[in-house]
XYZ file of C-alpha atoms in Angstrom:
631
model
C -65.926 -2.876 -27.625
C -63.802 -2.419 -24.292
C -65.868 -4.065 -22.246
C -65.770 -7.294 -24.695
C -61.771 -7.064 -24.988
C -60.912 -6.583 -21.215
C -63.709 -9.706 -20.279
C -63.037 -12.071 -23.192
C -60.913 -15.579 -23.062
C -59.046 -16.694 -26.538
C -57.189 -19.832 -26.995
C -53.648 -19.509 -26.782
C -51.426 -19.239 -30.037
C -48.571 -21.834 -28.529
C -48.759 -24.875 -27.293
C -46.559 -23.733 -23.634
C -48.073 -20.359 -23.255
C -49.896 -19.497 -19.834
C -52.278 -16.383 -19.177
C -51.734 -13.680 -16.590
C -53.862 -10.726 -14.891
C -53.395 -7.615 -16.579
C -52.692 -5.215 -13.345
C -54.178 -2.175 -12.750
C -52.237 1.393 -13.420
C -51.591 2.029 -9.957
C -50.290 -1.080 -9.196
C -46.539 -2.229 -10.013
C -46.140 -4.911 -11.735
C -43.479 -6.394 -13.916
C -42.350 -5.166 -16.990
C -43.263 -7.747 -19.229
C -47.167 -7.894 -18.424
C -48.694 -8.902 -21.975
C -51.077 -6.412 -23.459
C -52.965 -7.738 -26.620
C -54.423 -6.697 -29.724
C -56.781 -9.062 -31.830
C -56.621 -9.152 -36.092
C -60.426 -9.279 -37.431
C -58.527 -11.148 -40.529
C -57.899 -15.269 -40.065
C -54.850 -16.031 -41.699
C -51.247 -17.247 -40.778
C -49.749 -15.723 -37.869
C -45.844 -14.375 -37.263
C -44.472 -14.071 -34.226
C -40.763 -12.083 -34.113
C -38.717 -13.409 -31.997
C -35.857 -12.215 -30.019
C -34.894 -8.439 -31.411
C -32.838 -8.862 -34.511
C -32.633 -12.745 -34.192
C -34.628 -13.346 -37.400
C -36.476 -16.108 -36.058
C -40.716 -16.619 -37.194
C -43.559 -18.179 -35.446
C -46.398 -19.500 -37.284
C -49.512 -20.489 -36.025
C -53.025 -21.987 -37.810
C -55.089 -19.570 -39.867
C -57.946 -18.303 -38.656
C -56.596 -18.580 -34.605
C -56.338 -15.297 -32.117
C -52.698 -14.633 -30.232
C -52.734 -14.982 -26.625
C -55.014 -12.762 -25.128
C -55.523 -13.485 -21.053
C -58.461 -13.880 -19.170
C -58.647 -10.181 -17.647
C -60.290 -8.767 -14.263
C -60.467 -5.759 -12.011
C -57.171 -5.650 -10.132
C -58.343 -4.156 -7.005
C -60.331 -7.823 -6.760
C -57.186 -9.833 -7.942
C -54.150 -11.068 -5.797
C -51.144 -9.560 -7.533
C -48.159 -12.121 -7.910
C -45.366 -10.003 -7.935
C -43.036 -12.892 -9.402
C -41.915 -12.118 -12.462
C -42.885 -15.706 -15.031
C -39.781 -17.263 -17.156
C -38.939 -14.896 -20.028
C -40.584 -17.429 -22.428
C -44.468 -17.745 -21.092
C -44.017 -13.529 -20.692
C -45.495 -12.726 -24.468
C -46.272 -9.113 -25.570
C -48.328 -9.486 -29.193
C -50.038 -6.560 -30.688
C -52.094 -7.147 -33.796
C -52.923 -5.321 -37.152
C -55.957 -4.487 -38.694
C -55.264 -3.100 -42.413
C -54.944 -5.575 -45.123
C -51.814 -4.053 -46.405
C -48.567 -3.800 -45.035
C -48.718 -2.530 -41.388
C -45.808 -0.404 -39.267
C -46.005 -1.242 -35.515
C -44.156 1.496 -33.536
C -41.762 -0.217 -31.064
C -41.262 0.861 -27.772
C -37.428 0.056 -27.733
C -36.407 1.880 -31.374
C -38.732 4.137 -33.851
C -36.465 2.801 -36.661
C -37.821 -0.665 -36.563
C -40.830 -1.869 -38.622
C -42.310 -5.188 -38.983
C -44.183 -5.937 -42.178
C -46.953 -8.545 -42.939
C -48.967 -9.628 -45.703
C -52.314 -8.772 -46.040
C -54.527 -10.842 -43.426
C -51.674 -12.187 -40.874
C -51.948 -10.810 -37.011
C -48.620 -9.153 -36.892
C -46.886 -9.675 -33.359
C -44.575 -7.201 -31.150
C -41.395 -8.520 -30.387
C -40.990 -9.157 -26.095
C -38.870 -6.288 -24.835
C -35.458 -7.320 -22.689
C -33.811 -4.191 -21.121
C -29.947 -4.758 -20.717
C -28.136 -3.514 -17.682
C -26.916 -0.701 -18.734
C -29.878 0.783 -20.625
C -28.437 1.647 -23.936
C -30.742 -0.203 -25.916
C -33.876 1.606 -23.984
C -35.198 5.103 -25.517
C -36.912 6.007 -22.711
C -38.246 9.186 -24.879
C -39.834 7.009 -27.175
C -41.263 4.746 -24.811
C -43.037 7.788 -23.105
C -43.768 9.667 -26.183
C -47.851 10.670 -26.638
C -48.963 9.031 -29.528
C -50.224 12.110 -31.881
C -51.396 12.062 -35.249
C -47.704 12.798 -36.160
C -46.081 9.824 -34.312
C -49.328 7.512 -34.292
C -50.846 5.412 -36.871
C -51.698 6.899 -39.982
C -55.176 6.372 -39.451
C -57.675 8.756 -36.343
C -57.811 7.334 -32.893
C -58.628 3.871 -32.299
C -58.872 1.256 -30.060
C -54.859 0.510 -31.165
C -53.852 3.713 -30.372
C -54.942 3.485 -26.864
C -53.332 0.404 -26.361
C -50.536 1.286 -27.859
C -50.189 3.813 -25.288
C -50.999 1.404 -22.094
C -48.224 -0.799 -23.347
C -45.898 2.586 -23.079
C -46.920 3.468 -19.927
C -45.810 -0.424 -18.483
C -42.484 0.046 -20.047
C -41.592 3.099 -18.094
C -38.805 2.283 -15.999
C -35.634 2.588 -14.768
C -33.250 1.523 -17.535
C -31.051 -0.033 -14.858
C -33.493 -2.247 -13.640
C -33.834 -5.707 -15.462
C -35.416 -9.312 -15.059
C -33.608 -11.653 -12.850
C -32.952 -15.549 -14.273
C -34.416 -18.087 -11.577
C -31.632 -20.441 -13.186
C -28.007 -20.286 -11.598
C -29.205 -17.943 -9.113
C -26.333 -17.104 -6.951
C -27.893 -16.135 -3.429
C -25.138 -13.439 -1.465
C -26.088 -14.964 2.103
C -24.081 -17.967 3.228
C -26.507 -20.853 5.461
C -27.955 -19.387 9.007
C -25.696 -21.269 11.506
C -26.951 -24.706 12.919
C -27.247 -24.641 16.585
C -27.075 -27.784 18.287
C -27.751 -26.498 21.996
C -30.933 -24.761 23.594
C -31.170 -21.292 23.115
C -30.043 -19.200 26.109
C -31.082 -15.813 26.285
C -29.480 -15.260 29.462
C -25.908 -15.827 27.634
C -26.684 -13.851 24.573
C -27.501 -10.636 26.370
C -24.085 -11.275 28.506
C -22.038 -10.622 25.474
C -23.382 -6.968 25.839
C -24.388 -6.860 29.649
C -21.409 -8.443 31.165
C -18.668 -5.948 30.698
C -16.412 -5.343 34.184
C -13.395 -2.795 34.517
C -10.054 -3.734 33.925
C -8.157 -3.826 37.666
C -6.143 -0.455 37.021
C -3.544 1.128 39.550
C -5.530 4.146 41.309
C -3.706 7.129 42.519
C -2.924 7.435 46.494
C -5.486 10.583 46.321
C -8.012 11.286 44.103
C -10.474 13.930 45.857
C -13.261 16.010 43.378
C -13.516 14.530 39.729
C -12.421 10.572 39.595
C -9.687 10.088 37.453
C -11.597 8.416 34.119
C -14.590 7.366 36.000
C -17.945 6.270 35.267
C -20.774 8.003 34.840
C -21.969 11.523 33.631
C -20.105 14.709 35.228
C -21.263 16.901 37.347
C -22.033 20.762 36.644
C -19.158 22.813 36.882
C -18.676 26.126 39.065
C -18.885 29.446 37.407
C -15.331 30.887 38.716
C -13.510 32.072 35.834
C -16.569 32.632 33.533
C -19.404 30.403 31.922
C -17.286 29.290 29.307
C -14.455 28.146 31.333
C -16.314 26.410 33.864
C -13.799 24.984 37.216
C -14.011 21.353 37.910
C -11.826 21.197 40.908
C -9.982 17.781 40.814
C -7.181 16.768 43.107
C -4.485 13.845 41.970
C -1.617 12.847 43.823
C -0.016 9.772 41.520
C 3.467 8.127 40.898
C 5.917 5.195 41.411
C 8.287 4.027 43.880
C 11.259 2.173 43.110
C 13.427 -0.310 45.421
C 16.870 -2.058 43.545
C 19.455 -4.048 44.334
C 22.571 -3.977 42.682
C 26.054 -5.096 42.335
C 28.146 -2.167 40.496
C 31.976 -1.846 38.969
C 32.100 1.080 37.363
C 36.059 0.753 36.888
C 37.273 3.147 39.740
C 34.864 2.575 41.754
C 32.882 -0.877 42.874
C 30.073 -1.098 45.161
C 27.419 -3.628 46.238
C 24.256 -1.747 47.341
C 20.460 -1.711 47.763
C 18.782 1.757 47.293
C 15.072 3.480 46.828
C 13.747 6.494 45.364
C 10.139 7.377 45.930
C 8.507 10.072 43.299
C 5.725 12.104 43.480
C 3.328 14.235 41.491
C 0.557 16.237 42.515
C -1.863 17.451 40.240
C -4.419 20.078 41.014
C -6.915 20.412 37.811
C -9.319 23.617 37.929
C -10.839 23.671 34.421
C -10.136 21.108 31.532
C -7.068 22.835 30.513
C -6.089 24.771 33.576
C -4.399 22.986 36.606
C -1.112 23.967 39.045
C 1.802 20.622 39.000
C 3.933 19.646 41.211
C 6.370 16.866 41.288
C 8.917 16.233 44.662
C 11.273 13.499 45.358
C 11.389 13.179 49.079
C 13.670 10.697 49.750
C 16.782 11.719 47.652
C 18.892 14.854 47.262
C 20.023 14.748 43.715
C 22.361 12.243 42.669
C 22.240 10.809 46.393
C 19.393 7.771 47.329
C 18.638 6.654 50.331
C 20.568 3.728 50.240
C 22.424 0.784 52.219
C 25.760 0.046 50.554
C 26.968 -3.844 51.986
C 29.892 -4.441 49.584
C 32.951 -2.582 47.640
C 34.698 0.599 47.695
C 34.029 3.365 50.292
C 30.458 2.613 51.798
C 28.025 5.295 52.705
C 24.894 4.229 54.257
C 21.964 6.994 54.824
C 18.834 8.381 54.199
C 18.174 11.251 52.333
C 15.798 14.045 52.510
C 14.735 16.721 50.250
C 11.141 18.035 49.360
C 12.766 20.524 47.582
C 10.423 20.814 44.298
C 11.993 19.160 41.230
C 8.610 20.676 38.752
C 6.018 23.292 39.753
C 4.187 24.829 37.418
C 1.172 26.309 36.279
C -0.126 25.414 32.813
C -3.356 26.470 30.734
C -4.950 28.172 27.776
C -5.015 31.915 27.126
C -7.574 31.369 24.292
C -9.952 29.278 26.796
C -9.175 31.845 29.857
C -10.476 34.660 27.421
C -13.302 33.025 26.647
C -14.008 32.560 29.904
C -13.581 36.186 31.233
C -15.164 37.694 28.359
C -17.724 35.347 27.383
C -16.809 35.416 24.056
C -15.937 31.959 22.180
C -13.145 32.033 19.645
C -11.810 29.412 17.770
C -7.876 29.924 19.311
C -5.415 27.611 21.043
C -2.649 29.228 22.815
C -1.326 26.902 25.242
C 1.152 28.054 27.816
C 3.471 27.329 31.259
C 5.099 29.109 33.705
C 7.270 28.200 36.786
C 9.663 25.514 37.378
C 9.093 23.568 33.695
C 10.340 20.502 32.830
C 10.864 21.095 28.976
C 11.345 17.404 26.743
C 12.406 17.838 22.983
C 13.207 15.365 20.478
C 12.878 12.393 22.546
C 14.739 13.710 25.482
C 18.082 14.230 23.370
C 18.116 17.490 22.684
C 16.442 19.110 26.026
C 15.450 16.821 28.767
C 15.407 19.700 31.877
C 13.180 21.558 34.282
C 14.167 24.889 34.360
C 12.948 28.360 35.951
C 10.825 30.112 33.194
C 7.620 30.120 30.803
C 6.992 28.787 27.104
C 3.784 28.805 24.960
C 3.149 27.572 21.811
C 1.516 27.749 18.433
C -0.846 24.507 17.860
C -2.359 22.935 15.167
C -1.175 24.877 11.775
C -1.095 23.193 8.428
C -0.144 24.036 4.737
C -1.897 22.673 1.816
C 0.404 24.689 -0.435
C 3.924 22.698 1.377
C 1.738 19.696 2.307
C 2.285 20.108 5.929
C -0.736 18.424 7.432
C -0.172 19.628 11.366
C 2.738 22.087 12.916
C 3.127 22.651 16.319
C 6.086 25.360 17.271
C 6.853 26.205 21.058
C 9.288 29.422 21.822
C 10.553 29.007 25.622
C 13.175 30.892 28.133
C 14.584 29.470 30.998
C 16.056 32.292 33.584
C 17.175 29.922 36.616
C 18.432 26.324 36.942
C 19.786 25.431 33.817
C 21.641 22.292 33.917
C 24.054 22.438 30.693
C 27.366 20.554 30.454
C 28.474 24.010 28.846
C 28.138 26.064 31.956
C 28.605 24.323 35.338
C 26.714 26.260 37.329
C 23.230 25.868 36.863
C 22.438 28.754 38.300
C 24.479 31.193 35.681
C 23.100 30.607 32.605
C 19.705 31.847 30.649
C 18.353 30.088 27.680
C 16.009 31.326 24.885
C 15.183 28.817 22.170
C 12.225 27.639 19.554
C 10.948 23.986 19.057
C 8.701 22.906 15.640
C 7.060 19.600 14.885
C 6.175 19.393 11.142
C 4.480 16.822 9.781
C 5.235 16.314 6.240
C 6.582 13.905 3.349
C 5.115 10.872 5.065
C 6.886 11.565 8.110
C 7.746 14.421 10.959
C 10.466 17.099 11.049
C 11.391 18.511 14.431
C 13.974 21.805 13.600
C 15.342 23.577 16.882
C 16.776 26.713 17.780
C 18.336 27.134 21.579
C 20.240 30.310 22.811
C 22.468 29.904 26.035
C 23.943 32.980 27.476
C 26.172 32.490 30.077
C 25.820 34.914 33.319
C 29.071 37.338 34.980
C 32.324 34.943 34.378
C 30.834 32.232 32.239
C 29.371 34.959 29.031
C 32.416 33.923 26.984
C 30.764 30.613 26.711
C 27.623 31.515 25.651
C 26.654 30.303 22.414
C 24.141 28.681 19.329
C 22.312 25.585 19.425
C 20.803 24.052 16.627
C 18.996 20.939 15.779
C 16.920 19.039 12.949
C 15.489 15.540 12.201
C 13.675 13.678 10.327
C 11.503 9.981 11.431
C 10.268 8.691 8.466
C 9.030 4.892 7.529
C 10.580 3.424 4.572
C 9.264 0.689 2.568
C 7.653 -1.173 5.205
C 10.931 -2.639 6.334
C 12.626 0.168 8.311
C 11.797 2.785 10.859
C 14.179 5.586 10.768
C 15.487 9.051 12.452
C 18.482 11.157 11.693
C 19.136 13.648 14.086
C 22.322 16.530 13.949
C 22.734 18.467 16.810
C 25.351 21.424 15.827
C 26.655 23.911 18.288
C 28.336 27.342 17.519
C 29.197 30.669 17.882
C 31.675 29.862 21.568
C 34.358 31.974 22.168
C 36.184 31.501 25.671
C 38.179 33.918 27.403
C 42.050 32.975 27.035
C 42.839 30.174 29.116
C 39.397 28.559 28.668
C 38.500 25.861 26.506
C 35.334 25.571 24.661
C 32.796 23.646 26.332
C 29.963 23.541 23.647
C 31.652 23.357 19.921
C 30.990 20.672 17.437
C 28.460 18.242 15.932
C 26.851 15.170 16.961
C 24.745 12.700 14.075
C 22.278 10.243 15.786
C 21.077 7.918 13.084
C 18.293 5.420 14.626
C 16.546 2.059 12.760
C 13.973 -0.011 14.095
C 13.331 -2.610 11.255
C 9.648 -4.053 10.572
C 9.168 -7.588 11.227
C 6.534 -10.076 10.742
C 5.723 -9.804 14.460
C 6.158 -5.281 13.785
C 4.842 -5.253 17.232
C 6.407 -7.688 19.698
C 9.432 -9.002 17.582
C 11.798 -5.256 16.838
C 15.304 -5.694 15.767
C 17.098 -2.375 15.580
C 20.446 -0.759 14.349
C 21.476 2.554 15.817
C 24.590 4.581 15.222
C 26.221 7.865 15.719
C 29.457 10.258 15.045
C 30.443 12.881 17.633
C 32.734 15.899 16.595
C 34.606 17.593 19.448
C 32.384 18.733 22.179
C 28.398 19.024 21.439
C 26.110 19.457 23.618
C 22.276 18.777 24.558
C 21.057 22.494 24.937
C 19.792 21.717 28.651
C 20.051 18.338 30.104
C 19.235 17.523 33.827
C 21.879 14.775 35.443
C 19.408 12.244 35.824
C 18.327 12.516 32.203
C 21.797 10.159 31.737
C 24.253 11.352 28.544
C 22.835 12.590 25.318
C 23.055 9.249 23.622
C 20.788 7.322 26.277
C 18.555 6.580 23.310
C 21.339 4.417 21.597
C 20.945 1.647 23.365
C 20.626 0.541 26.882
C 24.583 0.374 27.114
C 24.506 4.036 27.173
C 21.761 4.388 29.863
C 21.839 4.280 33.461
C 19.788 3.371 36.091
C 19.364 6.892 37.813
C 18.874 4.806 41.178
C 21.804 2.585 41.654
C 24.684 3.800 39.632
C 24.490 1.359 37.326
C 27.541 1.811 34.683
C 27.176 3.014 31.219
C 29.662 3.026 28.254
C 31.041 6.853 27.297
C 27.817 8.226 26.565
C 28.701 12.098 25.781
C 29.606 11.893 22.107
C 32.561 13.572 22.679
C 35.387 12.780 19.464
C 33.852 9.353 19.386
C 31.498 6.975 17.106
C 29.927 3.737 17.175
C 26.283 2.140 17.740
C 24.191 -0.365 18.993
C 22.999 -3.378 17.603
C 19.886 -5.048 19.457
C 16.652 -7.415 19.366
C 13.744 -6.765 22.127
C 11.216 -9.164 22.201
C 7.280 -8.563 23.622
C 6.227 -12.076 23.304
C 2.496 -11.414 23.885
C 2.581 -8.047 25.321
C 3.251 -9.182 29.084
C 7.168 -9.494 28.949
C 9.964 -8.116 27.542
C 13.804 -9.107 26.972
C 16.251 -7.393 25.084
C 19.902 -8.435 24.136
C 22.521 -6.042 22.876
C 25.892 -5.257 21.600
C 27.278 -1.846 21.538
C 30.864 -0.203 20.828
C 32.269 2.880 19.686
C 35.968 3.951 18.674
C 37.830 7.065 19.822
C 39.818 9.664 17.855
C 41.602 13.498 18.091
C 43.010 14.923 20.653
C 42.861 12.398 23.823
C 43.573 15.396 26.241
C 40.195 16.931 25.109
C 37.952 13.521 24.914
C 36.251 11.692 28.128
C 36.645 8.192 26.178
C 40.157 7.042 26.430
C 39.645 4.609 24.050
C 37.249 2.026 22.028
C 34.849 0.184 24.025
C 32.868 -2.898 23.370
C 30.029 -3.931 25.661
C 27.125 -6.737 25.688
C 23.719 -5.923 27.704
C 20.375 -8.156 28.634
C 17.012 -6.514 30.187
C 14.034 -8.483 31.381
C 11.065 -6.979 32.409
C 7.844 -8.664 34.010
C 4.454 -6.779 35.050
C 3.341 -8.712 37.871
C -0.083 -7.297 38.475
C -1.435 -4.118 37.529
C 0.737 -2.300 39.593
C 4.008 -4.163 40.484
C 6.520 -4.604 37.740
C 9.920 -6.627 37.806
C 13.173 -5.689 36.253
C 16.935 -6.842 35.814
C 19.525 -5.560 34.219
C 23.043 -6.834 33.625
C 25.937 -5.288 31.467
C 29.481 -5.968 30.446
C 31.439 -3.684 28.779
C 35.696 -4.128 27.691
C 37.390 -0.652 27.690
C 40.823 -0.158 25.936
C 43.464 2.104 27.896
C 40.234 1.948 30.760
C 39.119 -0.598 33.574
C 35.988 -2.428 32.720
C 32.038 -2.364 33.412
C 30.276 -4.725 34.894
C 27.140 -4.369 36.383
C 23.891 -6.617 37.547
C 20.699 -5.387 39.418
C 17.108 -6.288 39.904
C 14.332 -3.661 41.056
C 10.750 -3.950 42.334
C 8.293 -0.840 40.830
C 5.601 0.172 42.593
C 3.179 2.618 40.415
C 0.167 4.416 41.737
């Protein structure tokens, strides 16, 4: 009886139907491969449509349903292309003469019911999307004598459970339209010109180094060079292995400038040469030093050809302005004990130079050590990264408290917090004065917050607030009050070459930076460019000390494609208390334009001029232009 069904060829029960190959169990195939029953009774045939749609099909008594031509698959060329959902029929027949249940693979609640005689057919199964409408348990269920037909195994039964078997799948998976079919690729380019191979592997083959400024000596290690490193040398332990790298790197800087800085006007040309050297041992080891040959503090080697008072000269000094040692005791330990730990203790020790809060409040190298505390966040406060730094300084503390720099010790602690969409920076600093000046030792504290707002406004406030001073009768306190920086850089549609900004401040009686070298410039040098100087030339400045005064800047600089810049500015600030006790002697209003130019990789152009109108004071004027050498 198998052999005649799976060899035999019926007529077809519609007039557009089409046979297919029957695949084999091993072989995928589509979902909708027909299996078919025959009826042994002629009589009028109805075919279900669509699942719930209602819809009949009759065909001619005494005709079979659709049954294909079968054959071995393993000698059959599989078309894996699923046919249109209407030439894709799945009929199943019944043999009793009374009314018949046909268990569907999609529900077990379903029947459909025929008269005595008619080949009952088996709806075409469509799986959504999503699946709901496919019991998966009852497409896979055994057919038993409790779920089965009524009557003992039979030739139905086993196809029943063939067609079960094809309609295992997954219940996501579902036949594809070939009408409207959107295809997700767009066209494959058209070329026009002959192919070049040559130029295609170029776009990945001919890469060349950026001309960059290289440092006047670079012996062991190249400073970010090519290539693979070398092996290290085992000095200070297998873990911490020495690469021994020599740098020696910096800029030299030539101006000329035409100066009126009210008492005093000069017309002068002047250079300054400065120089670090960097000796690296390990990757966070190395010994720094940085000299200035060719000054003596405040003093250039100049040539002064106009004004007031001229002093020509060259000056001297190789006095050390930084030298320092600076590693990690974590990395060190590893390296002597040959243990690994997970630690980061960074630390320095020698002649520092120590930056804080932008340079406002510490900008100073000073005799002493600091370490600090890397890396630490708190889920709990939503602090994602917290660095805090505790320092002393024993020896050349430059402080506009004490004026001696050599008669004053500091102590002090520096945090960075990240938090709140933005960074806090709090700041403790401890001067004590030395002998005569320890009645003006006193407390130094600082906060601020950078934050961006809205996507329209970059902003700091800063409060420096000093305390605690009590002078000897007869001396006047030289560190009391509180300064308020409040600094906006606003977002543009050009947020990286096109930044207007609005800065402003309030100074309360005498505060002061806790160290602050004299060519750092005042403590509001980051106000505008009114309030900085040139630390070559002497270029004048507006009152920058913050001393009973208040005022801001108001400025644009503009980038244009990275390769320039120009800035224009207006700054003022009004005076009040006590004018006995103040360094402004009254309001000031001044105007200021920068230009600089890069002019190859390592020459840069820049000129400066400034106005400035001072009430109860002569006025500023200054103009310059300076050539930059970096190496």
């Amino acid at each position: 009886m198998c052999a005649l069904v799976f060899t035999s060829c019926v007529k077809i029960a519609r007039n557009e139907s089409t046979t297919q190959p029957v695949a084999d169990e091993n072989v995928s195939a589509p979902v909708d491969q027909p299996v078919v029953e025959t009826a042994q009774e002629s009589s009028a045939v109805q075919l279900p449509g669509w699942p719930d749609d209602g819809s009949t099909n009759e065909v001619n008594a005494g005709e079979i349903v659709s049954m294909p031509e079968t054959r071995p698959a393993q000698l059959e060329k599989f078309d894996s292309a699923p046919l249109p959902q209407k030439t894709q029929p799945v009929v199943q027949t019944a043999r009793e003469p009374s009314v018949t249940q046909i268990a569907s693979p999609m529900r077990d609640d379903k029947t459909n019911k025929s008269t005595s005689g008619k080949i009952v057919a088996m709806r075409r199964i469509k799986h959504p999307v999503d699946g709901k409408d496919f019991d998966k348990a009852a497409a896979i269920r055994p057919v038993t004598p409790a779920t089965g037909p009524k009557e003992p195994f039979s030739f139905f039964g086993l196809m029943q459970r063939v067609v079960s078997l094809s309609l295992e799948m997954d219940p996501r998976a579902h036949l594809v339209s070939d009408k409207n079919v959107v295809v997700p690729f767009s066209p494959d380019p058209a070329y026009t010109a002959p192919y070049d191979p040559e130029a295609q592997l170029a776009i990945y083959g001919a890469k060349h180094p950026n001309p960059t400024a290289r440092p006047l000596i670079e012996a062991g290690r190249e400073l970010y060079g090519p290539g693979i490193f070398g092996p290290g040398i085992n000095l200070l332990g297998e873990k911490n292995l020495v690469f021994p790298q020599l740098l020696m790197y910096g800029d030299w800087r030539s101006a000329i400038a035409y100066n009126d800085n009210g008492a005093i006007e000069k017309g002068l040309t002047a250079t300054k040469l400065d120089i670090d050297i960097d000796f690296k041992l390990t990757g966070t080891e190395r010994i720094h030093l940085f000299v200035t040959p060719i000054n003596r503090g405040p003093l250039f080697t100049r040539v002064e050809f106009a004004g007031d008072q001229r002093h020509s000269g060259v000056e001297i000094d190789v006095e050390p302005q930084a030298l320092f040692f600076e590693g990690d005791l974590a990395r060190l330990w590893a390296g002597f004990s040959d243990q690994e730990n997970k630690a980061d203790i960074p630390f320095t020790i020698g002649l520092i130079p120590l930056l804080f809060q932008n340079g406002i409040w510490l900008n100073d190298a000073f005799t002493g050590f600091a370490f600090t505390i890397p890396a630490r966040n708190s889920p709990m406060l939503d602090i994602s990264n917290a660095d805090i730094t505790f320092f002393a300084a024993f020896d050349q503390v430059t402080t506009g408290a004490i004026p001696n720099d050599h008669s004053a010790d500091v102590f002090g602690i520096a945090s960075f917090v990240e938090a709140m969409y933005g960074y806090f920076e709090f700041d403790y600093g401890y001067t004590l004065g030395r002998k005569k000046f320890d009645d003006l030792s006193y407390h130094n504290l600082s906060a601020a917050f950078t934050r961006r707002y809205f996507d329209m406004v970059s902003n700091s406030v800063r409060v420096i607030y000093n305390f605690g001073q009590d002078p000897d009768p007869g001396h006047s306190r030289t560190a009391d009050g509180v300064l308020i920086l409040i600094e906006n850089s606003l977002i543009t549609p050009l947020p990286l070459t096109l930044v207007p900004y609005v800065n402003a401040f309030a100074g309360f009686n005498k505060p002061q930076s806790l160290a602050r070298a004299g060519a750092a410039g005042g403590v509001l040098v980051n106000t505008g460019i009114l309030f900085e100087t040139d630390n070559l030339t002497g270029f004048p400045t507006m009152d920058a000390t913050g001393n009973d005064t208040y005022g801001g800047s108001i400025g644009l600089e503009y980038l244009f494609d990275l390769h320039q810049q120009i800035v224009f500015e207006i700054s003022g600030l009004g005076v009040f208390g006590d004018d006995k006790d103040r360094t402004a002697k009254g309001s000031q209003l001044g105007f200021g334009v920068r230009y600089q130019l890069p002019l190859n990789n390592a020459w840069l152009f820049r000129a400066d001029v400034m106005v400035a109108e001072r009430d109860d004071d002569q006025n500023l004027f200054g103009i310059r232009c300076e050539l930059r050498r970096k190496f």
